[in-house]
Coordinates of C-alpha atoms in Angstrom, one line a residue:
X1 CA 0.1 0.0 -0.1
X2 CA 1.2 3.6 -0.8
X3 CA 2.4 5.7 2.2
X4 CA 0.9 8.7 0.6
X5 CA -2.5 10.2 1.9
X6 CA -5.5 9.3 -0.2
X7 CA -7.6 12.4 -1.0
X8 CA -10.6 10.4 -2.3
X9 CA -11.5 9.1 1.1
X10 CA -12.7 10.7 4.2
X11 CA -9.8 9.1 5.9
X12 CA -7.0 10.6 3.8
X13 CA -4.3 9.9 6.5
X14 CA -5.5 7.2 8.7
X15 CA -6.4 4.9 6.0
X16 CA -2.7 4.8 5.2
X17 CA -1.9 3.7 8.7
X18 CA -4.6 1.2 9.3
X19 CA -6.0 -0.1 6.1
X20 CA -5.0 -3.5 4.5
X21 CA -3.6 -6.8 5.4
X22 CA 0.0 -5.3 5.7
X23 CA -1.1 -2.8 8.3
X24 CA -2.1 -5.6 10.9
X25 CA 0.5 -4.7 13.3
X26 CA -0.5 -1.1 13.6
X27 CA -4.2 -2.2 14.2
X28 CA -2.9 -4.6 16.8
X29 CA -1.4 -1.9 18.6
X30 CA -4.5 0.3 18.4
X31 CA -6.7 -2.3 19.6
X32 CA -4.6 -2.4 22.9
X33 CA -5.6 1.3 23.4
X34 CA -9.3 0.7 23.0
X35 CA -9.9 0.6 19.0
X36 CA -12.7 -1.6 17.7
X37 CA -13.3 -2.9 14.2
X38 CA -15.6 -0.2 13.8
X39 CA -13.3 2.6 14.7
X40 CA -10.8 1.5 12.1
X41 CA -13.4 2.7 9.6
X42 CA -13.8 6.1 11.1
X43 CA -11.7 9.3 10.6
X44 CA -9.2 9.7 13.3
X45 CA -9.1 13.1 14.9
X46 CA -6.3 14.1 17.2
X47 CA -7.1 16.0 20.4
X48 CA -3.9 17.8 21.6
X49 CA -3.9 19.6 24.8
X50 CA -1.6 20.6 27.6
X51 CA -3.4 19.8 30.9
X52 CA -0.9 20.5 33.8
X53 CA -1.0 21.1 37.6
X54 CA 1.7 23.8 36.8
X55 CA -0.6 26.6 36.2
X56 CA -4.3 27.5 36.4
X57 CA -4.3 28.5 32.8
X58 CA -4.1 24.8 32.0
X59 CA -5.3 22.8 35.0
X60 CA -8.8 22.2 33.5
X61 CA -7.5 21.5 29.9
X62 CA -7.9 17.6 30.5
X63 CA -11.6 17.9 31.4
X64 CA -12.3 20.3 28.4
X65 CA -10.7 17.6 26.0
X66 CA -13.1 15.1 27.3
X67 CA -16.0 17.2 25.8
X68 CA -14.1 17.7 22.6
X69 CA -13.7 13.9 22.2
X70 CA -17.4 13.6 23.0
X71 CA -18.2 16.0 20.1
X72 CA -16.0 14.1 17.7
X73 CA -17.7 10.7 18.6
X74 CA -21.3 12.2 18.2
X75 CA -20.2 13.4 14.8
X76 CA -18.9 10.0 13.8
X77 CA -15.1 10.3 14.3
X78 CA -12.6 8.5 16.3
X79 CA -10.8 10.9 18.8
X80 CA -7.2 10.1 20.0
X81 CA -6.0 12.1 22.8
X82 CA -2.5 13.2 23.5
X83 CA -0.7 15.9 25.6
X84 CA 1.9 18.3 25.1
X85 CA 3.9 20.5 27.5
X86 CA 3.4 24.0 28.9
X87 CA 5.5 26.6 30.5
X88 CA 4.2 28.8 33.2
X89 CA 5.1 32.5 32.6
X90 CA 3.5 33.6 35.8
X91 CA 5.7 31.3 37.9
X92 CA 8.9 31.4 36.0
X93 CA 8.7 35.3 35.3
X94 CA 11.9 37.0 36.6
X95 CA 13.9 33.9 36.7
X96 CA 16.4 32.2 34.5
X97 CA 13.4 29.7 33.8
X98 CA 11.6 32.2 31.9
X99 CA 14.3 31.8 29.1
X100 CA 12.3 28.6 28.1
X101 CA 8.8 30.5 27.9
X102 CA 9.2 31.5 24.1
X103 CA 11.3 28.5 23.4
X104 CA 8.3 26.4 24.4
X105 CA 6.1 27.9 21.6
X106 CA 8.5 26.0 19.2
X107 CA 8.7 22.8 21.3
X108 CA 4.9 22.6 21.4
X109 CA 4.5 23.3 17.5
X110 CA 7.0 20.7 16.8
X111 CA 5.4 18.2 19.1
X112 CA 2.0 18.5 17.8
X113 CA 3.2 18.5 14.4
X114 CA 5.2 15.4 15.0
X115 CA 2.5 13.4 16.7
X116 CA -0.4 14.2 14.2
X117 CA 2.0 13.6 11.1
X118 CA 3.6 10.4 12.5
X119 CA 0.5 8.8 13.5
X120 CA -1.7 9.7 10.4
X121 CA -4.5 11.7 12.0
X122 CA -7.1 13.1 9.5
X123 CA -7.8 16.3 11.6
X124 CA -7.0 18.0 14.7
X125 CA -8.5 19.8 17.8
X126 CA -6.0 21.8 19.7
X127 CA -6.8 23.1 23.2
X128 CA -4.6 25.8 24.6
X129 CA -4.8 28.0 27.8
X130 CA -1.8 30.2 28.1
X131 CA 0.5 32.4 26.2
X132 CA 2.9 29.9 24.2
X133 CA 0.8 26.7 23.8
X134 CA -2.0 28.8 22.0
X135 CA 0.5 30.2 19.3
X136 CA 2.4 26.9 19.3
X137 CA -0.8 25.2 18.4
X138 CA -1.7 27.5 15.7
X139 CA 1.8 27.1 14.3
X140 CA 1.5 23.3 14.2
X141 CA -2.2 23.6 12.6
X142 CA -0.7 26.0 9.9
X143 CA 2.2 23.6 9.1
X144 CA 0.0 20.5 8.9
X145 CA -3.0 22.1 7.0
X146 CA -5.5 19.3 8.1
X147 CA -8.9 20.0 9.1
X148 CA -8.4 21.6 12.5
X149 CA -10.2 23.9 15.2
X150 CA -8.5 25.6 17.9
X151 CA -10.3 25.7 21.3
X152 CA -9.5 28.2 24.0
X153 CA -9.5 27.1 27.5
X154 CA -11.1 30.3 28.7
X155 CA -10.5 33.2 31.0
X156 CA -10.1 33.2 34.9
X157 CA -12.5 35.0 37.1
X158 CA -11.1 38.0 39.1
X159 CA -10.0 37.8 42.6
X160 CA -11.1 40.0 45.4
X161 CA -9.7 40.9 48.7
X162 CA -11.8 39.9 51.8
X163 CA -12.8 43.5 52.6
X164 CA -13.9 44.4 49.1
X165 CA -17.6 43.3 49.4
X166 CA -18.8 45.3 46.5
X167 CA -16.1 43.6 44.2
X168 CA -15.1 47.3 43.2
X169 CA -11.3 46.3 42.9
X170 CA -10.9 43.1 40.9
X171 CA -7.4 41.5 41.3
X172 CA -5.3 39.1 38.8
X173 CA -1.7 38.2 38.6
X174 CA -0.6 41.6 37.6
X175 CA -1.9 42.9 40.9
X176 CA 0.6 40.5 42.6
X177 CA 3.5 41.7 40.7
X178 CA 2.7 45.2 41.4
X179 CA 2.2 44.5 45.0
X180 CA 5.8 43.4 45.1
X181 CA 6.9 46.9 44.0
X182 CA 4.4 48.6 46.6
X183 CA 5.9 46.4 49.2
X184 CA 9.4 47.6 48.2
X185 CA 8.4 51.1 48.4
X186 CA 7.0 50.5 51.9
X187 CA 3.3 51.2 50.9
X188 CA 2.3 47.5 51.6
X189 CA 3.4 45.5 54.6
X190 CA 4.1 41.8 54.8
X191 CA 0.6 40.9 55.8
X192 CA -0.8 43.1 52.8
X193 CA 1.4 41.3 50.2
X194 CA 0.4 38.0 51.6
X195 CA -3.4 38.9 51.3
X196 CA -2.9 40.0 47.7
X197 CA -1.1 36.9 46.9
X198 CA -3.6 34.7 48.4
X199 CA -6.7 36.3 46.7
X200 CA -5.7 37.4 43.2
X201 CA -5.8 33.8 41.5
X202 CA -9.2 32.1 42.5
X203 CA -9.2 29.0 40.3
X204 CA -8.7 27.7 36.6
X205 CA -8.3 30.0 33.6
X206 CA -5.9 32.3 31.8
X207 CA -4.8 35.7 33.1
X208 CA -7.8 37.9 33.3
X209 CA -7.0 41.1 31.4
X210 CA -6.3 41.6 27.7
X211 CA -2.9 40.1 28.2
X212 CA -1.4 37.7 25.9
X213 CA -3.7 34.7 26.4
X214 CA -7.0 36.7 25.7
X215 CA -5.2 38.6 23.1
X216 CA -4.4 35.4 21.1
X217 CA -7.7 33.9 21.8
X218 CA -9.3 37.0 20.2
X219 CA -6.9 36.9 17.4
X220 CA -7.5 33.1 16.6
X221 CA -11.4 33.8 16.6
X222 CA -10.9 36.7 14.3
X223 CA -8.7 34.5 12.1
X224 CA -11.6 32.2 11.8
X225 CA -9.9 29.2 13.4
X226 CA -12.0 28.9 16.5
X227 CA -15.8 28.9 16.9
X228 CA -17.7 32.1 17.5
X229 CA -17.5 33.2 21.2
X230 CA -14.7 30.7 21.9
X231 CA -12.4 33.6 22.8
X232 CA -14.8 35.2 25.4
X233 CA -15.8 32.5 27.8
X234 CA -15.1 31.7 31.3
X235 CA -12.8 28.8 32.0
X236 CA -15.4 27.2 34.2
X237 CA -19.0 26.7 33.1
X238 CA -21.4 25.2 30.6
X239 CA -20.6 27.5 27.7
X240 CA -17.0 26.5 27.4
X241 CA -17.9 22.7 27.7
X242 CA -20.5 23.1 24.8
X243 CA -17.9 25.1 22.9
X244 CA -15.5 21.9 23.0
X245 CA -18.2 19.6 21.8
X246 CA -19.2 21.8 19.0
X247 CA -15.5 22.0 18.0
X248 CA -15.7 18.2 17.7
X249 CA -18.6 18.5 15.2
X250 CA -16.9 21.3 13.5
X251 CA -13.7 19.6 12.6
X252 CA -15.6 16.6 11.3
X253 CA -17.6 18.9 9.1
X254 CA -14.4 20.4 7.7
X255 CA -13.1 17.0 6.9
X256 CA -16.4 16.2 5.0
X257 CA -16.2 19.5 3.1
X258 CA -12.5 19.6 2.5
X259 CA -12.0 22.9 4.3
X260 CA -8.6 23.2 5.6
X261 CA -6.7 25.8 7.7
X262 CA -4.9 27.6 5.0
X263 CA -8.2 28.2 3.2
X264 CA -9.1 30.1 6.4
X265 CA -5.8 31.6 7.3
X266 CA -5.4 34.1 4.3
X267 CA -3.8 37.4 4.1
X268 CA -7.1 39.0 4.7
X269 CA -7.7 36.9 7.7
X270 CA -4.5 38.2 9.4
X271 CA -5.6 41.6 8.6
X272 CA -8.8 40.9 10.4
X273 CA -6.9 39.6 13.6
X274 CA -4.7 42.8 13.6
X275 CA -7.8 44.9 13.4
X276 CA -9.7 43.3 16.2
X277 CA -6.8 43.0 18.6
X278 CA -5.8 46.7 18.0
X279 CA -9.4 47.8 18.9
X280 CA -9.0 45.5 22.1
X281 CA -5.8 46.8 23.1
X282 CA -3.9 43.5 22.8
X283 CA -0.5 42.7 24.0
X284 CA 2.8 43.2 21.9
X285 CA 3.3 39.5 21.9
X286 CA 0.3 39.5 19.3
X287 CA 2.9 40.7 16.7
X288 CA 5.4 38.2 17.6
X289 CA 3.0 35.3 17.5
X290 CA 0.9 36.5 14.4
X291 CA 4.3 36.7 12.5
X292 CA 5.1 33.2 13.4
X293 CA 1.7 31.7 12.5
X294 CA 1.7 33.6 9.2
X295 CA 5.3 32.3 8.3
X296 CA 3.9 28.7 8.9
X297 CA 0.7 29.3 6.9
X298 CA 3.0 30.9 4.1
X299 CA 1.4 34.2 4.2
X300 CA 3.5 37.2 3.9
X301 CA 3.3 39.4 6.9
X302 CA 5.8 42.0 8.1
X303 CA 5.9 44.7 11.0
X304 CA 5.1 47.3 8.5
X305 CA 1.6 45.6 8.1
X306 CA 0.8 46.2 12.0
X307 CA 1.8 49.8 11.5
X308 CA -0.4 50.4 8.5
X309 CA -3.4 48.4 9.5
X310 CA -3.3 49.8 13.1
X311 CA -3.6 53.4 12.0
X312 CA -7.1 52.6 10.5
X313 CA -8.6 51.4 13.9
X314 CA -9.0 53.1 17.2
X315 CA -8.4 51.6 20.6
X316 CA -11.9 51.0 22.1
X317 CA -11.6 48.5 25.0
X318 CA -11.0 49.6 28.4
X319 CA -9.4 46.5 29.5
X320 CA -6.6 45.8 31.9
X321 CA -3.5 46.2 32.0
X322 CA -3.8 49.9 31.1
X323 CA -7.8 49.8 31.4
X324 CA -10.3 49.3 34.1
X325 CA -12.0 45.9 33.4
X326 CA -11.1 42.2 33.2
X327 CA -11.9 39.9 30.4
X328 CA -14.7 38.3 32.5
X329 CA -16.3 41.8 32.2
X330 CA -16.3 41.7 28.4
X331 CA -17.7 38.2 28.4
X332 CA -20.7 39.3 30.5
X333 CA -21.6 41.8 27.8
X334 CA -21.4 39.7 24.8
X335 CA -17.5 39.2 24.2
X336 CA -15.6 40.4 21.0
X337 CA -18.4 39.6 18.5
X338 CA -20.3 42.8 18.8
X339 CA -17.2 44.8 18.3
X340 CA -16.3 42.5 15.3
X341 CA -19.7 43.5 14.0
X342 CA -19.0 47.1 14.4
X343 CA -15.6 46.8 12.5
X344 CA -17.4 44.9 9.7
X345 CA -20.0 47.5 9.3
X346 CA -17.5 50.2 9.1
X347 CA -15.7 48.3 6.3
X348 CA -12.6 47.4 8.3
X349 CA -13.0 43.6 8.5
X350 CA -12.9 41.3 5.5
X351 CA -16.3 39.7 5.6
X352 CA -15.7 37.1 3.0
X353 CA -13.0 35.3 5.0
X354 CA -14.0 31.7 5.7
X355 CA -14.2 30.3 9.3
X356 CA -13.9 26.9 10.7
X357 CA -17.9 26.8 10.7
X358 CA -17.8 26.8 7.0
X359 CA -19.5 30.1 7.0
X360 CA -17.8 33.5 6.4
X361 CA -17.0 36.0 9.0
X362 CA -19.9 38.1 7.7
X363 CA -22.2 35.2 8.0
X364 CA -21.3 34.3 11.4
X365 CA -21.8 37.9 12.5
X366 CA -25.1 38.6 10.8
X367 CA -27.3 38.0 13.9
X368 CA -24.9 39.6 16.4
X369 CA -26.6 42.4 18.5
X370 CA -24.7 45.6 19.3
X371 CA -23.3 46.3 22.8
X372 CA -26.2 48.7 23.2
X373 CA -28.5 45.6 23.7
X374 CA -26.7 45.3 26.9
X375 CA -27.8 47.5 29.7
X376 CA -24.9 47.4 32.0
X377 CA -21.1 48.3 31.9
X378 CA -21.2 49.9 28.6
X379 CA -18.1 51.9 29.2
X380 CA -16.1 48.6 28.5
X381 CA -16.1 49.1 24.9
X382 CA -16.2 52.9 24.1
X383 CA -18.2 54.3 21.3
X384 CA -16.5 54.7 17.8
X385 CA -16.1 58.6 18.3
X386 CA -14.8 58.5 21.9
X387 CA -11.9 56.0 21.8
X388 CA -9.2 55.7 24.2
X389 CA -6.8 56.4 21.5
X390 CA -7.5 57.4 17.8
X391 CA -5.1 54.7 16.4
X392 CA -3.2 51.6 17.4
X393 CA -1.4 51.5 20.8
X394 CA 1.1 49.0 19.3
X395 CA 3.7 51.3 17.7
X396 CA 6.4 50.0 15.3
X397 CA 9.4 52.2 16.0
X398 CA 12.7 52.7 14.2
X399 CA 15.7 54.7 14.5
X400 CA 19.3 54.3 15.2
X401 CA 18.6 52.2 18.5
X402 CA 16.3 49.9 16.3
X403 CA 17.2 49.9 12.7
X404 CA 15.1 46.8 12.1
X405 CA 12.3 47.8 14.4
X406 CA 11.0 47.8 17.7
X407 CA 7.5 47.6 19.5
X408 CA 6.1 50.0 21.8
X409 CA 3.0 49.5 23.8
X410 CA 1.9 53.0 24.2
X411 CA -1.7 53.8 24.8
X412 CA -1.3 57.6 25.5
X413 CA -2.2 57.5 29.1
X414 CA 1.5 57.5 29.8
X415 CA 2.2 60.1 27.3
X416 CA 3.2 59.9 23.6
X417 CA 6.9 61.2 24.0
X418 CA 9.9 60.5 26.4
X419 CA 13.3 61.8 26.6
X420 CA 15.5 60.6 29.6
X421 CA 18.9 59.4 30.8
X422 CA 19.8 55.8 30.2
X423 CA 20.3 53.6 33.2
X424 CA 21.7 50.4 31.6
X425 CA 21.4 46.7 33.0
X426 CA 22.8 43.6 31.6
X427 CA 19.9 41.3 32.2
X428 CA 16.4 41.4 33.9
X429 CA 17.5 40.5 37.3
X430 CA 19.8 43.3 37.5
X431 CA 17.4 45.8 36.5
X432 CA 14.6 44.5 38.9
X433 CA 16.9 44.7 41.7
X434 CA 17.9 48.3 40.7
X435 CA 14.4 49.2 40.5
X436 CA 13.3 47.7 43.9
X437 CA 16.5 49.4 45.6
X438 CA 15.3 52.7 44.4
X439 CA 18.2 53.4 41.9
X440 CA 15.9 54.2 39.1
X441 CA 14.4 57.7 39.6
X442 CA 12.1 60.1 37.4
X443 CA 13.5 60.8 34.1
X444 CA 15.3 57.5 33.6
X445 CA 15.2 55.3 30.5
X446 CA 15.9 51.7 32.0
X447 CA 17.7 49.8 29.4
X448 CA 17.7 45.9 29.7
X449 CA 19.8 44.2 27.3
X450 CA 21.1 40.7 26.2
X451 CA 17.5 39.3 26.7
X452 CA 16.7 39.0 22.9
X453 CA 15.9 35.5 21.3
X454 CA 19.6 34.9 20.8
X455 CA 21.1 36.7 23.8
X456 CA 18.8 35.4 26.5
X457 CA 18.5 33.0 25.0
X458 CA 14.8 33.0 24.7
X459 CA 13.6 36.6 24.9
X460 CA 12.1 36.8 28.5
X461 CA 9.3 39.0 29.3
X462 CA 9.9 42.0 31.4
X463 CA 6.8 42.0 33.7
X464 CA 8.7 41.9 37.0
X465 CA 10.6 45.1 36.1
X466 CA 7.5 46.9 34.5
X467 CA 5.4 45.9 37.7
X468 CA 8.1 47.1 40.0
X469 CA 8.1 50.5 38.2
X470 CA 4.3 50.7 38.6
X471 CA 4.5 49.6 42.2
X472 CA 7.0 52.3 43.0
X473 CA 4.6 54.9 41.5
X474 CA 6.9 55.7 38.5
X475 CA 4.5 54.5 35.7
X476 CA 4.6 57.8 34.0
X477 CA 8.0 59.1 35.0
X478 CA 10.2 56.3 33.7
X479 CA 10.6 54.4 30.2
X480 CA 11.8 51.0 29.8
X481 CA 13.5 49.5 26.6
X482 CA 14.7 46.1 26.0
X483 CA 15.7 43.6 23.3
X484 CA 13.6 41.2 25.4
X485 CA 9.8 41.5 25.3
X486 CA 7.0 42.3 27.5
X487 CA 4.2 40.4 29.2
X488 CA 0.7 41.3 28.1
X489 CA 0.3 42.5 31.7
X490 CA 3.0 45.2 31.3
X491 CA 1.8 48.9 31.0
X492 CA 3.8 52.0 30.9
X493 CA 6.2 53.7 28.4
X494 CA 7.7 50.4 27.3
X495 CA 9.5 49.5 24.2
X496 CA 10.7 46.0 23.5
X497 CA 11.6 43.6 20.6
X498 CA 14.5 46.0 19.8
X499 CA 16.2 44.6 16.6
X500 CA 19.0 43.9 16.0
X501 CA 19.4 42.6 19.6
X502 CA 22.5 43.2 21.6
X503 CA 23.8 39.5 21.2
X504 CA 23.7 40.2 17.3
X505 CA 25.7 43.4 17.3
X506 CA 22.8 45.6 17.7
X507 CA 22.9 49.4 18.8
X508 CA 21.3 48.7 22.0
X509 CA 24.7 47.2 23.0
X510 CA 26.5 50.5 22.8
X511 CA 24.3 52.5 25.2
X512 CA 26.1 53.8 28.1
X513 CA 24.9 55.0 31.5
X514 CA 23.9 58.8 31.2
X515 CA 23.3 58.7 27.4
X516 CA 20.1 60.6 26.3
X517 CA 17.4 58.3 24.7
X518 CA 14.3 59.7 23.0
X519 CA 11.2 57.7 22.1
X520 CA 8.5 59.4 20.1
X521 CA 5.3 57.5 19.6
X522 CA 3.9 60.1 17.1
X523 CA 6.8 60.0 14.8
X524 CA 7.4 56.4 15.7
X525 CA 11.2 56.7 16.4
X526 CA 13.7 55.6 19.1
X527 CA 16.9 57.3 19.0
X528 CA 20.1 57.4 21.0
X529 CA 21.0 60.9 21.1
X530 CA 24.8 61.0 20.5
X531 CA 26.9 62.4 17.7
X532 CA 27.1 60.3 14.4
X533 CA 30.9 60.1 14.8
X534 CA 30.6 58.8 18.5
X535 CA 27.7 56.4 17.3
X536 CA 29.9 54.9 14.4
X537 CA 33.1 54.6 16.8
X538 CA 31.0 52.7 19.4
X539 CA 29.5 50.3 16.7
X540 CA 32.8 49.7 15.4
X541 CA 34.2 48.8 18.9
X542 CA 31.1 46.9 19.8
X543 CA 31.7 43.2 20.6
X544 CA 28.8 41.0 21.6
X545 CA 29.3 38.6 24.4
X546 CA 29.8 35.0 23.6
X547 CA 26.7 32.5 23.7
X548 CA 25.4 31.8 27.1
X549 CA 24.5 28.3 26.3
X550 CA 26.3 25.7 24.3
X551 CA 24.3 22.5 24.8
X552 CA 20.6 21.7 25.1
X553 CA 17.5 23.2 23.8
X554 CA 18.3 26.9 24.6
X555 CA 21.7 26.5 22.6
X556 CA 19.6 24.8 19.7
X557 CA 17.0 27.8 19.8
X558 CA 19.9 30.4 19.7
X559 CA 21.4 29.0 16.9
X560 CA 18.2 28.7 14.7
X561 CA 16.1 31.5 15.9
X562 CA 15.3 34.4 13.5
X563 CA 15.0 38.0 14.8
X564 CA 11.8 39.1 16.8
X565 CA 10.9 41.3 13.9
X566 CA 10.6 38.2 11.9
X567 CA 8.5 36.5 14.6
X568 CA 11.3 34.7 16.4
X569 CA 10.7 31.4 14.3
X570 CA 13.2 28.6 14.1
X571 CA 12.8 27.4 10.6
X572 CA 12.9 30.7 8.5
X573 CA 16.7 30.2 7.7
X574 CA 16.5 26.6 6.9

């Protein structure tokens, strides 16, 4: 029998694995895990998930996978379940372990691709609940291009302190990071810090603001790769369980119709995702991950696209980290779909783009009611003519500090222009200690370097330093720039993804304490204010430090990874 998939059968891949006398050994193995004669005649659908006791984002995903399998069975398929890894940003943040976070995106993508392709699955449901297993799943889906649906694990409920009986001050993980800064400043005693720590995370679900997980869930729905409303559901509850069961039916329908992920993930679909997440105030990690997913889908997408598309849509959502509300509040008033309908009606979404339902974006939105149909909390999504910011908060900056680009998350609340004195740190830990000690003062530009994809290796998120700045009350008085990246929970005058990075000879490596740095989020520039002869002399003398790792996954990653401006993928230069 040929080892090539047979496109004329509803089991194009699994038939190669289990059909025919010569495949008796394979069938024998599968009988041991519960296959029956009837199962061998059904399409095999992989259910890939990352349940883990490591993190509340993923602790419930095993249960959700059971509902996805139930949906597949009801639609006539045979589900086969397997796990992949996850890395817990909220726990590893601020430690050397965080170097593995972005690396894990590639490990997850590789592992899902490997399992699905090796075992001959005809389709795939991927369930993700946090920052890296979501884009990792999508990268694998794009590479494989077999019928697939992504399921978001759902957002967490907010926490509250015992005295907050009216629930006026919702807490989340960022509240804890910022409490550390308040504790260092003396505004919060040990008992107060312990109380915030104990109450902020009440149960399962992804971090509660428009941080990276909720940003990516929204982007994936806008891409058309998850079911309507999948991005705006609580992690616990009947709605999310039904979403999983419907996803099982949807992937079977895709298999029957021949609809595949790359039919959905077109250039226009990526533009839709950028539009939606700009209006929502999404994380800077959106850019890193959409570039990587587009690369795997063979769709051309660049930093410039985020700049051009972002200028067409205002920031409308008053969501954390810079806003007032949690994702759970947005869920309550209808999620992202009324906003998508608003964008569609204004001609900003490509309504003809397909979705995993088999319908177009426009068809899935035709019966969606506007937010005005909901009586409460209508200041969550601002009216079109009263935005938080008239254009994108995700600023693509260039200049002599970032010739190949950098990303600023600047909403305007922290200002649009900053000029200050460089305070240079060779890594996150040194910067955090400096901030907590009080070394960083009003007017400083904190420079954290050698934290890029190669230099880290792994491009750590700087949530601990930015939260310490916020906790010390310097959020409007200090800027922070880095060749690393920022958590979706970071807010302030922050610029990351500086490219080229220090480890690759980038200009961030020549900055000295006391240099003047200028960031202009209107002109979209980031500049080291020294003379041109001095700049050239420093660049000529600049010698990046040698690789930090020479063995293992971090060393392999540093050897293969592309720049942040190219999505930090590991197969671009192969």
